[in-house]
XYZ file of N, CA and C in Angstrom:
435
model
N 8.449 -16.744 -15.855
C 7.269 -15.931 -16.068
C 6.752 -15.346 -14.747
N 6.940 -16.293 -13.867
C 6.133 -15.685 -12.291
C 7.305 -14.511 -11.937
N 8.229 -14.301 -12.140
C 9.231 -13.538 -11.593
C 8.821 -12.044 -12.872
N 8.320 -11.973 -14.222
C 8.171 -11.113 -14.550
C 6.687 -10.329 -14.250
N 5.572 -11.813 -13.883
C 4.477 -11.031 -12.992
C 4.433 -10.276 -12.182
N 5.592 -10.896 -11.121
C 5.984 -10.414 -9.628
C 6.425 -8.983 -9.857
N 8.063 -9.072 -11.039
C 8.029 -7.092 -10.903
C 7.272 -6.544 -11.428
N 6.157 -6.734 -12.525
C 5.113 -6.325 -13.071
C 4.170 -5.652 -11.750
N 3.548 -6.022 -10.730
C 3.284 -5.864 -10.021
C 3.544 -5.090 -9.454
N 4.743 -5.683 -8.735
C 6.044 -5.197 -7.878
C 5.435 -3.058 -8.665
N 5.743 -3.593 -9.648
C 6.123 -1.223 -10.280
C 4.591 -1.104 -10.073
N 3.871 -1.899 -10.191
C 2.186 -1.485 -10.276
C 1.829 -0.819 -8.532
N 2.496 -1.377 -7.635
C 2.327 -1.430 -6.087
C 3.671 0.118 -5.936
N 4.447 -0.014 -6.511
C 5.317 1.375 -6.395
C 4.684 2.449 -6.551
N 4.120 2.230 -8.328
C 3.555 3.147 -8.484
C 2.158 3.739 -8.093
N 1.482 3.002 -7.316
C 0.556 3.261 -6.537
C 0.644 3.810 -5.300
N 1.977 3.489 -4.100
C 2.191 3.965 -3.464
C 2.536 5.648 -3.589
N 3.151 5.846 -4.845
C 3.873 7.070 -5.247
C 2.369 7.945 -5.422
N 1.579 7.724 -6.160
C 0.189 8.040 -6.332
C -0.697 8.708 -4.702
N -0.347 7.461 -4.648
C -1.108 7.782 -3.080
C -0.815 9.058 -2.106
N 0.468 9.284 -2.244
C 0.994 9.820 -1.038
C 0.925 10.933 -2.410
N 0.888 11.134 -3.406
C 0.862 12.455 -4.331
C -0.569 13.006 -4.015
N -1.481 12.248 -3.944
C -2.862 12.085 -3.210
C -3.379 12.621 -2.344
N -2.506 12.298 -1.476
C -2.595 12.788 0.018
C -1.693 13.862 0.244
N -0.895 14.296 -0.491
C -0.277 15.715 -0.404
C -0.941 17.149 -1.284
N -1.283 16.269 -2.285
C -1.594 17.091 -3.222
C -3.881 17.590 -3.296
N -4.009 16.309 -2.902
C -5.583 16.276 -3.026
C -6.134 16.487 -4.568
N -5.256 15.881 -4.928
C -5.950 16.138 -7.068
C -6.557 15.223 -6.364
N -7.281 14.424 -8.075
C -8.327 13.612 -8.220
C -7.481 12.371 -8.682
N -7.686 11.336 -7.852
C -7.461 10.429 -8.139
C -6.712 9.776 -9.907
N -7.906 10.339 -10.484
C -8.384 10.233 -11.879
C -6.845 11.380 -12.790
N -6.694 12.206 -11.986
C -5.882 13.451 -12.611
C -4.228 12.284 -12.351
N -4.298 11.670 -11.122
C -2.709 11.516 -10.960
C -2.452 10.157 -11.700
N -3.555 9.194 -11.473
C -3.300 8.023 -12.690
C -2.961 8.478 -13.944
N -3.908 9.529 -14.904
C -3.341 9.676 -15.841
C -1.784 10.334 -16.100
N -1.122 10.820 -15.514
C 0.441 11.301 -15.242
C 0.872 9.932 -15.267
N 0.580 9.018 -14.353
C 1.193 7.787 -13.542
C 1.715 7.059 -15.199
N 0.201 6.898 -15.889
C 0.643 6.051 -16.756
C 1.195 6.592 -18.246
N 1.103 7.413 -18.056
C 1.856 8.117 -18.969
C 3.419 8.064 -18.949
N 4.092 8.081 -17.529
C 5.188 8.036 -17.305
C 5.875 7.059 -16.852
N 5.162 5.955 -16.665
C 6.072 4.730 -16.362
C 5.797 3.374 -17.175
N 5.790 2.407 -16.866
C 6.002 1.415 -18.047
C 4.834 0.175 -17.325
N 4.412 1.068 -17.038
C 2.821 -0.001 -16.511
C 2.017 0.197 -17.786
N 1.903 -1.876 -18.053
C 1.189 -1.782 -19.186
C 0.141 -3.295 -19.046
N -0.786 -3.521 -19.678
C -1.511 -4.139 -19.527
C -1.841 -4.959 -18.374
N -1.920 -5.976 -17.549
C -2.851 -6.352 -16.055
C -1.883 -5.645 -15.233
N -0.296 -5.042 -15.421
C 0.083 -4.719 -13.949
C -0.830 -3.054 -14.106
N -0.870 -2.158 -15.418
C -1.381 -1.365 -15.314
C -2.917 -1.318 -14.817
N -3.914 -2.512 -15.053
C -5.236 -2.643 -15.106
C -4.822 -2.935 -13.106
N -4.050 -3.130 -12.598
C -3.686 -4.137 -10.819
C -3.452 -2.062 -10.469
N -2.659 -1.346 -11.023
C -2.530 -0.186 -10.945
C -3.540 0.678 -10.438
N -4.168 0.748 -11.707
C -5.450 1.461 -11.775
C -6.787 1.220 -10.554
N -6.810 -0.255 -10.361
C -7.776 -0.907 -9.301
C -7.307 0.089 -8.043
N -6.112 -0.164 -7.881
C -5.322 0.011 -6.606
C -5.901 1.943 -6.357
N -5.819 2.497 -7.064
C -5.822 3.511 -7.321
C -7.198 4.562 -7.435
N -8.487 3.244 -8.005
C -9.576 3.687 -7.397
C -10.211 3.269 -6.575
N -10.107 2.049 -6.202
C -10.781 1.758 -4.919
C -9.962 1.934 -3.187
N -8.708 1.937 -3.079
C -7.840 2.820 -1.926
C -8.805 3.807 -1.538
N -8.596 5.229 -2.339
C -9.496 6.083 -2.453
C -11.108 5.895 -1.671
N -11.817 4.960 -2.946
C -12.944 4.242 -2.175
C -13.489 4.211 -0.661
N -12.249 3.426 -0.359
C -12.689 2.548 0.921
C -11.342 3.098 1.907
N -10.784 4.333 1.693
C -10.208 5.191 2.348
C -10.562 5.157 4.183
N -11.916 5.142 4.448
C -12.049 5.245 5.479
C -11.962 4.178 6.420
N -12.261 2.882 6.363
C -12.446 1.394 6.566
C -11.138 1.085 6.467
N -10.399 1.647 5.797
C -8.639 1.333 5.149
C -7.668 1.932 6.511
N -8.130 2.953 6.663
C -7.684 4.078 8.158
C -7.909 3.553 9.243
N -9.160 3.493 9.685
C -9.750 2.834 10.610
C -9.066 1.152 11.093
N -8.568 0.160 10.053
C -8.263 -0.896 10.524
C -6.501 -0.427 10.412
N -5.988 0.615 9.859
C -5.095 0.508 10.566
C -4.350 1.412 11.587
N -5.437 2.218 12.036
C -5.314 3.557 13.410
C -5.373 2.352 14.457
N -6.230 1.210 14.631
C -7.109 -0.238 15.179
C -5.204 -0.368 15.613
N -4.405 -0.065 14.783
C -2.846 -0.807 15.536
C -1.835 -0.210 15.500
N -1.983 1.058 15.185
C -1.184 1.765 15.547
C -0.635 2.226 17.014
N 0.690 2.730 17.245
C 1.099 3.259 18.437
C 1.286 4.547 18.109
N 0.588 5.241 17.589
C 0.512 6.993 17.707
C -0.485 7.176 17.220
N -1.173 8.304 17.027
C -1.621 9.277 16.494
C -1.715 9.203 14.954
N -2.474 8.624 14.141
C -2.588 8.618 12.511
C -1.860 9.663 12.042
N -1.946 10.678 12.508
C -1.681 11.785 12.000
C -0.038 12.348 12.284
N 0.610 11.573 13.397
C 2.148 11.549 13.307
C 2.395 10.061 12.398
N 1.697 9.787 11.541
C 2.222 8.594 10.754
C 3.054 9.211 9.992
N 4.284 9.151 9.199
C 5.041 9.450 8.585
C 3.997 9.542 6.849
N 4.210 10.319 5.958
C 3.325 10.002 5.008
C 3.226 9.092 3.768
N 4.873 8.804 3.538
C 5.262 7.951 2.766
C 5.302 6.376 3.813
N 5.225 6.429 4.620
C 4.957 5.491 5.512
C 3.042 4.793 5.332
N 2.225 6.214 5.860
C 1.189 6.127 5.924
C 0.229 5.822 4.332
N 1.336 6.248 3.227
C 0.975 5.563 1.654
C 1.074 4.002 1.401
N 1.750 3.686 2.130
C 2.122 2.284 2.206
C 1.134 1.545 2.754
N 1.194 1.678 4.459
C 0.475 1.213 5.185
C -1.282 0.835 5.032
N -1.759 2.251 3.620
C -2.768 2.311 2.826
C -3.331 1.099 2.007
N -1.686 0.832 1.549
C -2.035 0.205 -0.063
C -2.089 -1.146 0.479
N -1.461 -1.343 1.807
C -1.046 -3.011 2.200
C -2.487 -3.536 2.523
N -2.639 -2.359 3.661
C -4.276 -2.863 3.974
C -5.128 -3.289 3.323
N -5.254 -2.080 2.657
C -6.251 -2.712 1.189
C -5.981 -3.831 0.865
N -4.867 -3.864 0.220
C -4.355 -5.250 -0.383
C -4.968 -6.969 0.935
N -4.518 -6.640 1.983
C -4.911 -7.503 3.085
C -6.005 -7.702 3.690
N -6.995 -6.604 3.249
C -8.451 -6.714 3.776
C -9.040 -6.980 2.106
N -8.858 -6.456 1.359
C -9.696 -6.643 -0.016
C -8.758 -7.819 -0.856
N -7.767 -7.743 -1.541
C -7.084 -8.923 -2.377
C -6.809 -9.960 -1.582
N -7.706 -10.934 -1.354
C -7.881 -12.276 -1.137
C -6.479 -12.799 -2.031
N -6.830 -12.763 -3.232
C -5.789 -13.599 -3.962
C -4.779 -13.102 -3.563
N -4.024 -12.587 -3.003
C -2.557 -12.325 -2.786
C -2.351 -12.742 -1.655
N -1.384 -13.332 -1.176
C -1.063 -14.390 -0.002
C -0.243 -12.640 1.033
N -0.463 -13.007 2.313
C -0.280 -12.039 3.375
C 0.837 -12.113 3.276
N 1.672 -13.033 3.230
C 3.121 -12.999 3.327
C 3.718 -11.959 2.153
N 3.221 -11.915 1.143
C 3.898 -11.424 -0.659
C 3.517 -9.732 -0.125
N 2.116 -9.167 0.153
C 1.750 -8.180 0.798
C 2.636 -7.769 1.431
N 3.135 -8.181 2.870
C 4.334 -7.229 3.575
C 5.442 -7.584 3.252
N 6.028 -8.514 2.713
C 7.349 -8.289 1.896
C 7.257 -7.092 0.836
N 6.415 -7.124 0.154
C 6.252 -5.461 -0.850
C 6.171 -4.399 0.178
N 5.366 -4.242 1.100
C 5.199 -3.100 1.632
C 6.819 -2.921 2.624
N 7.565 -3.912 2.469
C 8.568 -3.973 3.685
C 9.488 -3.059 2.700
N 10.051 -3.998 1.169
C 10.538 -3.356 0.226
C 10.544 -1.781 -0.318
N 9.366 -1.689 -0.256
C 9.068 0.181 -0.724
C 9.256 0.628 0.506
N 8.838 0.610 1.661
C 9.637 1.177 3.071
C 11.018 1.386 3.280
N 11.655 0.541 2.515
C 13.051 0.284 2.648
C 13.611 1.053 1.518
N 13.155 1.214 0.631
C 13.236 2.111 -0.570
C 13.084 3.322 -0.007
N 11.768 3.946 0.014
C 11.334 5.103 0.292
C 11.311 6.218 1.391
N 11.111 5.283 2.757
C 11.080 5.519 3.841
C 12.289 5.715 4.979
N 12.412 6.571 5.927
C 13.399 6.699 6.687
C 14.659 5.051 7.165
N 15.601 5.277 7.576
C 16.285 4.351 7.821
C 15.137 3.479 8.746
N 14.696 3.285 9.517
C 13.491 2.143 10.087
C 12.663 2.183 9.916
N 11.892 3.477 8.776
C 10.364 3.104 8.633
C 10.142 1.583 8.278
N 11.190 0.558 7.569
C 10.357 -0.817 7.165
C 9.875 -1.629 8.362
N 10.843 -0.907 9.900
C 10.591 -1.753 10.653
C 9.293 -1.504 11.290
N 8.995 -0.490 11.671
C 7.359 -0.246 11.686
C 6.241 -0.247 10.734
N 6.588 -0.249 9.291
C 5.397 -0.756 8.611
C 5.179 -2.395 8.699
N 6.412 -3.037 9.003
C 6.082 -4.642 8.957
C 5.491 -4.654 10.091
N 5.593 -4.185 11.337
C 5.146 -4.592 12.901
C 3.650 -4.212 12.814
N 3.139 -2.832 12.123
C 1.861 -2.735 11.844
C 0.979 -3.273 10.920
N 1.788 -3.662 9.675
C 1.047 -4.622 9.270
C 0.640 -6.448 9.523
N 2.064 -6.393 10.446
C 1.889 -7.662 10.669
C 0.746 -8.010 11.287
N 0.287 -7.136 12.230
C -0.527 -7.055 13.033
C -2.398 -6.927 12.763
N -2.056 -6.361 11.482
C -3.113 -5.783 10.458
C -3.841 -7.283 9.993
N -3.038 -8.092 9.085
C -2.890 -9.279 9.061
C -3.667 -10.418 9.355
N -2.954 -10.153 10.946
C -3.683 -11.257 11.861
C -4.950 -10.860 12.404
N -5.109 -9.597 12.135
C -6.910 -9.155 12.413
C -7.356 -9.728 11.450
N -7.094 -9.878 10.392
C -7.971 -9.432 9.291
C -7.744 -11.282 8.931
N -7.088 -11.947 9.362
C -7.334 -13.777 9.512
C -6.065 -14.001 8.192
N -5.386 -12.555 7.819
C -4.546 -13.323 6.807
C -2.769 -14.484 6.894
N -2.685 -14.081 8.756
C -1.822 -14.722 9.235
C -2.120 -15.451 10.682
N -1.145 -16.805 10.814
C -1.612 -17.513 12.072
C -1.211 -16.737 13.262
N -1.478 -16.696 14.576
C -1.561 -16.076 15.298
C 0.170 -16.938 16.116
N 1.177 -16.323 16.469
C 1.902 -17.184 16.864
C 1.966 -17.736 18.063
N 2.566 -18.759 17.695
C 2.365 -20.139 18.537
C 3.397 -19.566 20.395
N 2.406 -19.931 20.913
C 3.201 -19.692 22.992
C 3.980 -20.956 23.046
C-alpha cells in the first residue's frame, strides 16, 4: 500500500511540477491549468486533493518560496534553468511548508523529475541546492567535520 501512496504522489509532484513551469511560461491562472491537469491525468482522490494544494498555495507563497531559494543559489534566479527552477519551487515548498514529509523523500522526488525532465546534470544541481535549502530550513543534520 505505501508503495501505491508513494507513486500516487510521486504523479501528484510530476504533475505539479509540469503545472508550474506551464505557469511560469504561460502566466494562465493557476485555477485554468489545474483544471487541464486533472482532466488529463489519473490524479484521483488525496494524490489529486496533495495536487491541487501543491498548486494553490506554490503560487501563494511564491515569493518566500524564491527568496529561500535565490538565499543558495550560485547564479542569478533568473539563469535558473526553468524546468529546473519548477522543481526547485515545488521542493521548497514541500521543505519549508510539508512538515509531514521527511527531507530525505522531498529531494529524492525532486532528484527523480530532474533526472526525468531536466538536462543531463540538472539533478545534480537541484540536489546540491536543495540540499542546502534543507539544512536552512532544520529539515537535515548539518554534516558531521
Amino acid at each position: 500500500m505505501a508503495t501505491r501512496i508513494s507513486a500516487g504522489r510521486s504523479l501528484a509532484r510530476r504533475c505539479a511540477m509540469q503545472a508550474l513551469y506551464q505557469w511560469r511560461m504561460t502566466r494562465q491562472a493557476p485555477s485554468e491549468i489545474e483544471a487541464s491537469f486533472i482532466a488529463n491525468s489519473k490524479l484521483t482522490g488525496k494524490n489529486r486533493d496533495y495536487f491541487l494544494c501543491l498548486i494553490k498555495n506554490i503560487p501563494e507563497h511564491i515569493e518566500k518560496i524564491d527568496q529561500l531559494i535565490a538565499a543558495h543559489l550560485d547564479r542569478d534566479p533568473d539563469k535558473v534553468d526553468l524546468l529546473e527552477q519548477a522543481i526547485l519551487r515545488l521542493a521548497a515548498y514541500e521543505l519549508n511548508f510539508g512538515r509531514d514529509i521527511p527531507p530525505k523523500v522531498v529531494l529524492d522526488e525532486a532528484v527523480n523529475l530532474a533526472k526525468l525532465f531536466c538536462s543531463e546534470n540538472g539533478y545534480k544541481y537541484v540536489n546540491a541546492v536543495l540540499d542546502k535549502i534543507a539544512r536552512a530550513v532544520g529539515g537535515l543534520n548539518a554534516p558531521a567535520h
